[in-house]
Every structure is written in structure tokens, then in C-alpha cells.
Amino acid sequence: LHVTTAAILSIGDELVLGQTADTNAAWLSDQLATRGILTAEHRTVGDDRGAVAAAIRELAASAGLLIITGGLGPTADDLTREALGDAAHPGESLVTDDGAIQHLARWFQRRGRTMPASNLRQAQRPRSARFLPNPRGTAPGLAVTLRETLIFALPGPPAEMQPMFLDAVVPHLPRSDDHVILTAAVNAFGFPEAEAAERLGDLMERDRNPLVGTTVSRGILRGRVRSTGSALEARAAMDAAIAAIERAWQPYVFGRDGESLQESAAGLLHRSGRSIAIAESCTGGQLGAMLADVPGISASFIGGWITYSNPMKESQLGVSAELLRQHGAVSVAAAAAMAAGARARSGADIALSITGIAGPEGGTPAKPVGTVFVGLIAGDDRDHPVVRRFQFSGDRASIRDRAAKSALQMLRWSLQGVAEDAPLLFEVRPAAVEAGR
Ligand code: ATP
């Protein structure tokens, strides 16, 4: 059997109407890729027998492996069985499988329920198809070969589909170390995507193997690598490409694959053995929430303040009323005093503060919406807070998100000893341009 490319067909009105996002296709492609099978096409079709049958015929004509999900339930709109029959044996009706009836009967019996007559539809299959057991639900899967193409139909719910793929489909896939596809990503924050691409140079040429591409989502840059070849070659080339991206993107790189900025910062904190406290204004607790995302953070994160108003900044953090009058609550001086107050009052080794104007109202010519100051006091420079000024663009949510992420990157850099002159995206220098307010 020669499976070079796969196609994935997702079935359901809820998918084409946009009520459910098609996560099955993404999951399946990824699973196939790790086994060396490239997915050439994803297709989504509503609950329409003719359309599903046509899609099966077309995709089977171009791919060696076709995986279908959805439409195997007991109701009248579950038409995958019929459509598969139309494609495999046009004009014939489905046959009833005695083994499947027994399986369904036992499934209901074990749960103390009587089987509704409609579930009998699920015991029907195209003549040449084979049933695949579903340990988690009533909808059995189906396997059939159409000319040279292996076709598997699996139920729609991911919790049922995934174990069935692993148990019933994977053993039938061609398994060889001659050809694998490996994927990995390098994550970075704090510099523009165009510069990221420039720094990669010819690593990003489209006909290279490994293939390198960049994406950016909510400020997080990813260098994505796809490496194909024999297991050994692909791994070696992947490792080299990852190392090259990491070198090119310093000091902005924070992790690989699914690792988040907060996980990376938490890991560095943990290894440093130092504790941290925070003082937030415009982010309203977002920085604290991000830190608290990470399991085990209690070893480092001792707490913090959300001081949204001036009186709270004064009473909780000891920021002087005079300072706030003179410089404003959104200023280098206020960010520094908030960090100093948080450190002094918590006893933490490190303090981070954020104060800014998230908008959409409240900007001034000297401090427009998006102006944010982030203050950091780390162990060795207790009395010398580092304050960076940012001018973020975007809406309120994105300004607050970038502010919290920039604070985390500043924290990482301080723990790694990255020189203070490395600029962050949207940073304005010098921070202390504060003519008027
Ligand atoms: P069952 O009888 O267990 O419902 P089924 O094969 O009939 O199986 P569908 O009715 O098509 O499955 O889908 C059931 C649910 O599974 C959907 O409402 C949706 O929540 C989820 N689902 C279906 N297809 C997908 C998909 N491609 N990606 C993510 N979720 C999906």
C-alpha cells in the first residue's frame, strides 16, 4: 500500500454554519504528519447525502487515505453511512450488521437503558465496509477501500474520534522510518514580525527543507519548522533549524512549541529562587492572572495589588500624593514608586508594576491612549527601578494584553541578565519624555 497524501473530510451543518470550529481536521493532520503522511486537503460539507457522496468520490480519487469525521449518529441528519455506500456501491442499499446490533444492544444494556429503534441505523454499513468499535459512544466507525484509497469514517465528537483514530486507524497506516514529517516551533515576544523574517534570511525560502515560516498571534511570534526525510535526517535538520532560529531571534526567544510566555517566566523565576510581587493599574490583575496560570507559581509569586485609583496607590503602595500630582499616575515616577512600594511592603525580591492608559478615553496629547509604563525592581538594583515606556496601538484589550506580556518579557530579561538596552516592540525612548500631562 502506498499512502503518499491524505485528505480529511469533516461533515456537519454546525461546522459549515460556523457554530462549531473544526478541530478534528487540525488534530488529524498533526497526527498524520508525525507519522510521515502529508495532508493535502481539508474539506467541510454540511449534512447533505449527495454533497457528502460527491466529496468522498473526489477526495478518494486524489488521496491515498481519506479520513471522514461526523455524521455517524442515529438521527436522520447523520448520513455518512449512506453517502459512503453511494460512493462505494452506487445503487445498492446498506446491509445490516448483526455484530454491530449486538454491540449496540450491549452498550445500552450496560447502562441500564433500552435501545431506541433509531439506533439500529448505526448497525448499517456499505456491503464491503468493516465496523470499527467505539468504546466511548454508540456511533461505530467504518473502514472501506475505494479502489486504492483507504477510507475511515469516525464519529464527530473529539473525545470519541481521537481514541478511535489511535486504536483503529493508526495500526493500518504505513509505518516507515524512511519518510517522516516533524514539526516544531520557536516562540518569541517583543520585536516585529518583519524584523523576525529578516533575521531569518534565507532560512525562510519556500523550497527549503526544513521549511520555516513565521506567524504572529496576540504579539506572540512563532517560527514554525517542518522537516521531512528519514527519521534520522529529519530530526537532525530540525534540531539545526530550531537552533538557527533561536540564535537569530535572541534575546526575544522564550520557548518552544506550546510553552507560554508566563510559563517561561515562571520557570526562570523558579530556577532563580527569587520571589516576586506585582502592582497593577491599567491591566487590572491581568499580569497576576497570567502568572497564576502556571502550576507551581506559588513558590515564587507571593501576591500583588490592583491599585486602580490614586488613593489606592497612595494608601496601599505608599506612592506620595505629591508625586502623583506632579507627574501623574501614568508616569515613570509613578511606575517606579509603585514597584518600590510593592517590593517594600511585600518583602519580595522582585517587583513589577504597570500603569497606563488603556482607553478608549483618557488620553492626552503628551500621553495618548496606549501609553504604558512598566516598572521593575530586581534583587540587585533595589533602589534603581528600570522603567520602560510603551506606546501601544490597538484597542483596550490588546493594549492591556501587550502591557502584561511586555512586563513578563522584562522580568525574563532581568532574570537572564539581558542588557537593558535591548528594545521591546512599541517601546518609546527615553522613558522620561514627560513634558506636561
Ligand atoms: P455522535 O452520534 O456521537 O453524535 P456523530 O458522528 O453523529 O457522532 P456529529 O453529530 O457529526 O457526530 O457531531 C457531534 C458533535 O461532535 C458536534 O456537535 C460537535 O460538537 C462535535 N464535532 C463534530 N465534528 C467536529 C469537528 N470536525 N471538529 C470538532 N468537533 C466536532
Coordinates of C-alpha atoms and ligand atoms in Angstrom, one line a residue:
L1 CA 0.0 0.0 0.0
H2 CA 1.3 3.4 -0.9
V3 CA -0.2 6.3 1.0
T4 CA 1.5 9.5 -0.1
T5 CA -1.1 12.1 0.8
A6 CA -4.2 12.2 2.9
A7 CA -7.5 14.1 2.7
I8 CA -9.7 14.9 5.6
L9 CA -13.5 15.4 5.2
S10 CA -15.4 16.9 8.1
I11 CA -19.2 16.6 8.0
G12 CA -21.8 18.6 9.8
D13 CA -24.1 21.6 9.3
E14 CA -22.8 23.0 12.6
L15 CA -19.3 23.1 11.0
V16 CA -20.3 24.9 7.7
L17 CA -22.6 27.2 9.6
G18 CA -19.7 28.3 11.9
Q19 CA -21.3 27.1 15.1
T20 CA -18.5 24.6 15.8
A21 CA -14.9 25.1 14.9
D22 CA -13.4 22.1 13.0
T23 CA -10.8 21.0 15.5
N24 CA -10.9 17.4 14.2
A25 CA -9.2 18.2 10.9
A26 CA -6.3 20.0 12.6
W27 CA -5.8 17.3 15.1
L28 CA -5.8 14.6 12.5
S29 CA -3.4 16.4 10.2
D30 CA -1.0 16.8 13.0
Q31 CA -1.3 13.1 13.9
L32 CA -0.7 12.1 10.3
A33 CA 2.2 14.4 9.9
T34 CA 4.1 12.8 12.9
R35 CA 3.6 9.5 11.0
G36 CA 5.0 10.9 7.8
I37 CA 1.7 11.4 6.0
L38 CA 1.1 14.8 4.5
T39 CA -2.5 16.1 4.4
A40 CA -3.2 17.7 1.0
E41 CA -6.7 18.9 1.7
H42 CA -9.3 19.6 4.3
R43 CA -12.9 19.7 3.2
T44 CA -16.0 20.5 5.1
V45 CA -19.5 19.6 3.9
G46 CA -23.0 20.0 5.5
D47 CA -25.4 17.2 6.3
D48 CA -26.3 16.5 2.7
R49 CA -26.1 13.0 1.3
G50 CA -25.4 14.0 -2.3
A51 CA -22.7 16.5 -1.3
V52 CA -21.0 14.1 1.1
A53 CA -21.0 11.3 -1.5
A54 CA -19.6 13.6 -4.1
A55 CA -16.9 14.8 -1.8
I56 CA -15.9 11.2 -0.9
R57 CA -15.6 10.3 -4.6
E58 CA -13.5 13.3 -5.4
L59 CA -11.2 13.1 -2.4
A60 CA -10.7 9.4 -2.8
A61 CA -9.7 10.0 -6.4
S62 CA -6.8 12.2 -5.4
A63 CA -5.7 10.9 -1.9
G64 CA -4.4 7.5 -0.8
L65 CA -6.0 8.0 2.6
L66 CA -9.3 9.6 3.4
I67 CA -10.5 10.2 7.0
I68 CA -14.1 11.3 7.5
T69 CA -15.4 12.6 10.8
G70 CA -19.0 13.2 11.8
G71 CA -22.5 12.2 10.7
L72 CA -22.5 8.7 12.2
G73 CA -25.1 9.4 14.9
P74 CA -28.6 7.7 15.0
T75 CA -30.6 10.6 13.6
A76 CA -32.0 11.3 10.1
D77 CA -29.3 14.0 9.5
D78 CA -26.5 11.6 10.1
L79 CA -25.8 10.5 6.5
T80 CA -22.2 9.4 6.4
R81 CA -23.1 5.7 6.2
E82 CA -25.5 6.3 3.2
A83 CA -23.1 8.6 1.4
L84 CA -20.2 6.2 1.8
G85 CA -22.5 3.5 0.4
D86 CA -23.4 5.7 -2.6
A87 CA -19.7 6.3 -3.3
A88 CA -18.6 2.7 -2.8
H89 CA -21.5 0.8 -4.3
P90 CA -23.8 3.1 -6.2
G91 CA -27.4 1.9 -6.4
E92 CA -27.1 -0.7 -3.6
S93 CA -28.7 -0.3 -0.2
L94 CA -26.9 -0.7 3.0
V95 CA -26.6 -4.0 4.8
T96 CA -27.4 -4.6 8.5
D97 CA -24.5 -6.0 10.5
D98 CA -25.5 -8.5 13.2
G99 CA -22.3 -8.0 15.2
A100 CA -23.0 -4.2 15.3
I101 CA -26.5 -4.8 16.5
Q102 CA -25.2 -6.9 19.4
H103 CA -22.6 -4.3 20.2
L104 CA -25.2 -1.6 20.4
A105 CA -27.6 -3.7 22.4
R106 CA -24.8 -4.4 24.9
W107 CA -23.8 -0.7 25.1
F108 CA -27.3 0.2 26.2
Q109 CA -27.8 -2.8 28.4
R110 CA -24.6 -2.0 30.4
R111 CA -26.0 1.5 31.0
G112 CA -29.4 0.1 32.1
R113 CA -31.2 1.8 29.1
T114 CA -33.3 0.4 26.4
M115 CA -32.1 1.0 22.9
P116 CA -34.2 3.4 20.9
A117 CA -35.2 1.9 17.5
S118 CA -33.4 4.8 15.7
N119 CA -30.0 3.5 16.9
L120 CA -30.5 0.5 14.6
R121 CA -29.5 2.8 11.8
Q122 CA -26.0 2.7 13.3
A123 CA -25.7 -1.0 12.6
Q124 CA -26.0 -0.4 8.9
R125 CA -23.0 -0.3 6.6
P126 CA -22.0 -0.4 2.9
R127 CA -21.6 -4.0 1.8
S128 CA -17.8 -4.0 1.7
A129 CA -17.2 -1.9 4.8
R130 CA -16.0 -3.1 8.1
F131 CA -17.1 -1.7 11.5
L132 CA -14.6 -0.1 13.9
P133 CA -15.6 -0.4 17.6
N134 CA -16.3 2.8 19.5
P135 CA -15.6 2.3 23.2
R136 CA -16.8 5.8 24.2
G137 CA -20.1 6.1 22.3
T138 CA -22.8 4.4 20.2
A139 CA -21.6 5.5 16.8
P140 CA -19.3 2.8 15.4
G141 CA -16.8 3.8 12.8
L142 CA -16.4 2.4 9.3
A143 CA -13.5 1.3 7.2
V144 CA -13.8 0.7 3.5
T145 CA -11.4 0.6 0.5
L146 CA -12.4 2.5 -2.6
R147 CA -10.2 1.5 -5.5
E148 CA -6.7 2.1 -4.0
T149 CA -7.9 4.6 -1.3
L150 CA -8.2 3.6 2.4
I151 CA -11.3 5.4 3.8
F152 CA -12.0 5.6 7.5
A153 CA -15.2 7.2 8.9
L154 CA -15.1 8.2 12.6
P155 CA -17.7 9.9 14.9
G156 CA -17.6 13.7 15.2
P157 CA -17.1 14.3 19.0
P158 CA -13.3 14.7 19.5
A159 CA -13.4 12.6 22.7
E160 CA -14.7 9.6 20.7
M161 CA -12.9 10.3 17.4
Q162 CA -9.4 10.6 18.9
P163 CA -9.1 7.2 20.7
M164 CA -10.7 5.5 17.7
F165 CA -8.2 7.0 15.4
L166 CA -5.3 5.8 17.6
D167 CA -6.8 2.3 18.2
A168 CA -8.4 1.5 14.9
V169 CA -6.8 3.7 12.2
V170 CA -3.1 4.0 13.2
P171 CA -2.4 0.3 13.0
H172 CA -3.4 0.4 9.3
L173 CA -1.2 3.3 8.4
P174 CA 2.0 2.6 6.5
R175 CA 4.8 2.8 9.1
S176 CA 8.2 3.6 8.0
D177 CA 11.2 5.5 9.2
D178 CA 12.1 6.3 5.6
H179 CA 9.8 9.2 5.5
V180 CA 8.6 11.3 8.5
I181 CA 7.3 14.8 8.8
L182 CA 8.4 16.6 12.0
T183 CA 7.0 19.9 13.2
A184 CA 8.2 22.3 15.9
A185 CA 8.0 26.0 16.8
V186 CA 10.2 28.6 18.4
N187 CA 8.3 31.3 20.4
A188 CA 9.4 34.9 20.8
F189 CA 7.9 38.2 22.0
G190 CA 8.8 41.8 21.7
F191 CA 10.0 42.5 18.2
P192 CA 8.2 43.0 14.8
E193 CA 7.4 40.1 12.5
A194 CA 9.1 41.8 9.6
E195 CA 12.4 42.0 11.5
A196 CA 11.9 38.4 12.6
A197 CA 11.7 37.3 9.0
E198 CA 14.7 39.5 8.0
R199 CA 16.8 38.0 10.7
L200 CA 16.0 34.5 9.4
G201 CA 17.2 35.4 5.9
D202 CA 17.3 32.5 3.5
L203 CA 16.1 30.1 6.2
M204 CA 12.7 31.2 5.1
E205 CA 13.0 30.3 1.4
R206 CA 9.9 28.4 0.3
D207 CA 11.6 25.5 -1.3
R208 CA 13.9 24.6 1.6
N209 CA 13.7 21.5 3.8
P210 CA 13.2 22.1 6.7
L211 CA 10.6 24.6 5.7
V212 CA 10.5 27.7 8.0
G213 CA 7.6 30.1 8.4
T214 CA 6.5 32.7 10.9
T215 CA 3.2 33.5 12.4
V216 CA 2.1 36.1 15.0
S217 CA -0.9 35.9 17.3
R218 CA -1.6 38.4 20.1
G219 CA 2.0 39.6 20.0
I220 CA 3.5 36.1 20.2
L221 CA 5.8 35.3 17.3
R222 CA 6.3 31.7 16.2
G223 CA 8.9 30.4 13.9
R224 CA 7.4 27.2 12.6
V225 CA 9.6 24.5 11.2
R226 CA 8.5 21.4 9.2
S227 CA 11.2 18.9 8.5
T228 CA 10.8 15.9 6.2
G229 CA 13.0 13.0 5.4
S230 CA 14.2 9.8 7.0
A231 CA 13.6 9.8 10.8
L232 CA 17.3 10.4 11.4
E233 CA 17.8 13.1 8.8
A234 CA 14.6 14.9 9.6
R235 CA 15.5 15.1 13.3
A236 CA 19.0 16.4 12.7
A237 CA 17.8 19.0 10.2
M238 CA 15.0 20.0 12.6
D239 CA 17.4 20.5 15.5
A240 CA 19.7 22.6 13.3
A241 CA 16.9 24.8 12.1
I242 CA 15.5 25.3 15.6
A243 CA 18.9 26.3 16.9
A244 CA 19.4 28.7 14.0
I245 CA 16.1 30.4 14.7
E246 CA 16.9 30.7 18.4
R247 CA 20.2 32.3 17.6
A248 CA 18.7 34.7 15.1
W249 CA 15.9 35.8 17.4
Q250 CA 17.8 36.5 20.6
P251 CA 17.1 37.9 23.1
Y252 CA 13.4 37.7 22.3
V253 CA 13.0 33.9 22.2
F254 CA 11.2 32.5 25.2
G255 CA 10.4 28.9 24.5
R256 CA 9.4 26.2 22.1
D257 CA 6.1 24.6 20.9
G258 CA 3.3 25.2 23.3
E259 CA 5.2 26.9 26.0
S260 CA 3.7 30.3 27.0
L261 CA 5.5 33.5 28.0
Q262 CA 4.2 33.2 31.6
E263 CA 5.4 29.5 31.8
S264 CA 8.8 30.6 30.6
A265 CA 9.0 33.5 33.0
A266 CA 7.8 31.3 35.9
G267 CA 10.5 28.7 35.0
L268 CA 13.2 31.3 35.2
L269 CA 11.8 32.7 38.5
H270 CA 11.7 29.2 39.9
R271 CA 15.3 28.5 39.0
S272 CA 16.4 31.8 40.4
G273 CA 14.9 31.0 43.8
R274 CA 13.6 34.6 43.9
S275 CA 10.1 35.8 44.9
I276 CA 8.0 38.4 43.1
A277 CA 5.2 40.8 43.9
I278 CA 3.3 42.9 41.5
A279 CA 1.4 46.2 41.4
E280 CA -1.1 46.7 38.6
S281 CA -3.2 49.6 37.5
C282 CA -4.5 49.6 33.9
T283 CA -4.1 45.8 33.5
G284 CA -6.4 45.3 36.4
G285 CA -5.0 42.0 37.5
Q286 CA -4.1 40.5 34.1
L287 CA -0.4 40.1 35.0
G288 CA -1.3 38.3 38.2
A289 CA -3.8 36.1 36.3
M290 CA -1.1 35.2 33.8
L291 CA 1.4 34.3 36.5
A292 CA -1.3 32.3 38.3
D293 CA -1.9 30.3 35.1
V294 CA 1.3 28.4 35.8
P295 CA 1.1 25.5 38.2
G296 CA 3.6 25.7 41.0
I297 CA 3.9 29.5 40.8
S298 CA 3.2 29.8 44.5
A299 CA 6.9 29.0 45.1
S300 CA 7.7 32.4 43.6
F301 CA 4.7 34.6 43.3
I302 CA 3.8 36.0 46.7
G303 CA 1.0 38.4 45.7
G304 CA 0.2 41.8 44.5
W305 CA -2.1 44.8 44.3
I306 CA -4.6 46.2 41.9
T307 CA -4.4 49.9 42.6
Y308 CA -6.7 51.4 40.0
S309 CA -7.3 54.8 41.8
N310 CA -4.8 57.3 43.1
P311 CA -6.0 56.9 46.7
M312 CA -5.3 53.2 46.5
K313 CA -1.8 53.8 45.0
E314 CA -1.2 56.1 48.0
S315 CA -2.7 54.0 50.8
Q316 CA -1.6 50.6 49.6
L317 CA 1.7 51.2 48.0
G318 CA 2.8 54.4 49.6
V319 CA 3.1 56.4 46.4
S320 CA 3.1 60.0 47.5
A321 CA 0.2 62.3 46.7
E322 CA 2.8 64.9 45.7
L323 CA 4.4 62.6 43.2
L324 CA 1.1 61.8 41.6
R325 CA 0.2 65.5 41.5
Q326 CA 3.5 66.4 39.9
H327 CA 4.0 63.6 37.4
G328 CA 0.5 62.0 37.1
A329 CA -0.4 58.4 37.8
V330 CA 0.8 57.4 34.3
S331 CA 4.4 58.3 34.5
V332 CA 7.9 57.0 35.0
A333 CA 7.8 58.2 38.6
A334 CA 4.5 56.5 39.4
A335 CA 5.6 53.2 37.9
A336 CA 8.9 53.4 39.9
A337 CA 7.1 54.3 43.1
M338 CA 4.5 51.5 42.6
A339 CA 7.2 48.9 42.1
A340 CA 9.2 50.2 45.1
G341 CA 6.1 50.2 47.3
A342 CA 5.1 46.6 46.2
R343 CA 8.7 45.4 46.9
A344 CA 8.9 47.1 50.3
R345 CA 5.5 46.1 51.5
S346 CA 5.7 42.5 50.4
G347 CA 9.3 41.8 51.1
A348 CA 9.6 40.2 47.7
D349 CA 13.0 40.1 45.9
I350 CA 11.5 41.4 42.6
A351 CA 8.6 43.8 42.0
L352 CA 6.9 44.6 38.7
S353 CA 4.4 47.5 38.2
I354 CA 2.2 48.5 35.3
T355 CA 0.4 51.9 34.9
G356 CA -1.0 53.2 31.7
I357 CA -4.0 54.5 29.7
A358 CA -5.9 51.6 28.1
G359 CA -8.5 53.8 26.5
P360 CA -10.6 54.4 24.6
E361 CA -10.9 57.6 26.7
G362 CA -8.4 59.3 28.9
G363 CA -5.5 60.1 26.6
T364 CA -3.8 63.5 26.4
P365 CA -1.5 64.9 23.7
A366 CA 1.5 64.1 25.8
K367 CA 0.2 60.8 27.0
P368 CA -2.1 59.3 24.3
V369 CA -4.2 56.2 24.7
G370 CA -1.8 53.3 24.7
T371 CA 0.8 55.0 26.9
V372 CA 2.0 52.4 29.4
F373 CA 4.9 52.4 31.9
V374 CA 6.2 49.2 33.3
G375 CA 8.5 49.3 36.3
L376 CA 10.8 46.6 37.5
I377 CA 12.9 46.3 40.6
A378 CA 15.1 43.2 40.7
G379 CA 17.2 41.9 43.5
D380 CA 20.4 43.7 42.9
D381 CA 19.2 47.1 41.9
R382 CA 16.6 47.6 44.6
D383 CA 16.8 51.3 44.6
H384 CA 17.0 51.7 40.9
P385 CA 13.9 50.6 39.2
V386 CA 14.0 50.1 35.5
V387 CA 11.0 51.8 33.9
R388 CA 10.2 51.3 30.2
R389 CA 7.7 53.4 28.4
F390 CA 5.4 52.0 25.7
Q391 CA 3.1 53.4 23.1
F392 CA 0.9 50.5 22.2
S393 CA -1.6 50.7 19.4
G394 CA -4.9 48.7 19.1
D395 CA -8.0 48.5 21.3
R396 CA -8.3 48.4 25.1
A397 CA -8.0 44.6 25.3
S398 CA -4.9 44.5 23.1
I399 CA -3.2 47.4 25.0
R400 CA -3.7 45.6 28.3
D401 CA -2.6 42.3 26.9
R402 CA 0.6 43.7 25.4
A403 CA 1.4 45.6 28.6
A404 CA 1.2 42.4 30.7
K405 CA 3.3 40.5 28.2
S406 CA 5.9 43.2 28.0
A407 CA 6.2 43.1 31.8
L408 CA 6.7 39.4 31.6
Q409 CA 9.4 39.8 29.0
M410 CA 11.1 42.5 31.1
L411 CA 11.0 40.1 34.0
R412 CA 12.6 37.3 31.9
W413 CA 15.3 39.5 30.7
S414 CA 16.2 40.7 34.2
L415 CA 16.4 37.1 35.3
Q416 CA 18.5 36.1 32.3
G417 CA 20.8 39.2 32.6
V418 CA 19.9 40.5 29.2
A419 CA 21.3 44.0 28.7
E420 CA 18.8 46.8 29.4
D421 CA 19.4 48.4 26.0
A422 CA 17.6 45.7 24.1
P423 CA 14.4 47.4 22.9
L424 CA 10.9 46.0 23.1
L425 CA 8.3 46.4 20.4
F426 CA 6.3 49.6 20.9
E427 CA 8.8 50.9 23.4
V428 CA 9.5 54.7 23.4
R429 CA 12.8 56.1 24.4
P430 CA 13.8 57.7 26.6
A431 CA 11.0 56.7 29.0
A432 CA 11.2 60.0 30.8
V433 CA 9.8 62.2 28.0
E434 CA 7.2 63.8 30.2
A435 CA 6.6 67.3 29.1
G436 CA 3.2 68.2 30.6
R437 CA 0.5 65.6 31.1
Ligands
ATP1 P1 -22.5 11.0 17.7 O1 -23.5 10.0 17.3 O2 -21.6 10.5 18.8 O3 -23.0 12.4 17.9 P2 -21.6 11.8 15.0 O4 -20.7 11.1 14.2 O5 -23.1 11.8 14.6 O6 -21.4 11.1 16.5 P3 -21.9 14.6 14.8 O7 -23.3 14.5 15.1 O8 -21.5 14.9 13.4 O9 -21.2 13.3 15.3 O10 -21.2 15.6 15.7 C1 -21.4 15.5 17.1 C2 -20.7 16.7 17.8 O11 -19.3 16.4 17.7 C3 -20.9 18.0 17.2 O12 -22.0 18.7 17.7 C4 -19.6 18.8 17.6 O13 -19.7 19.3 18.9 C5 -18.6 17.7 17.5 N1 -17.9 17.7 16.3 C6 -18.3 17.1 15.1 N2 -17.4 17.3 14.1 C7 -16.4 18.0 14.7 C8 -15.2 18.6 14.1 N3 -14.8 18.4 12.9 N4 -14.4 19.3 15.0 C9 -14.7 19.4 16.3 N5 -15.9 19.0 16.8 C10 -16.7 18.3 16.0

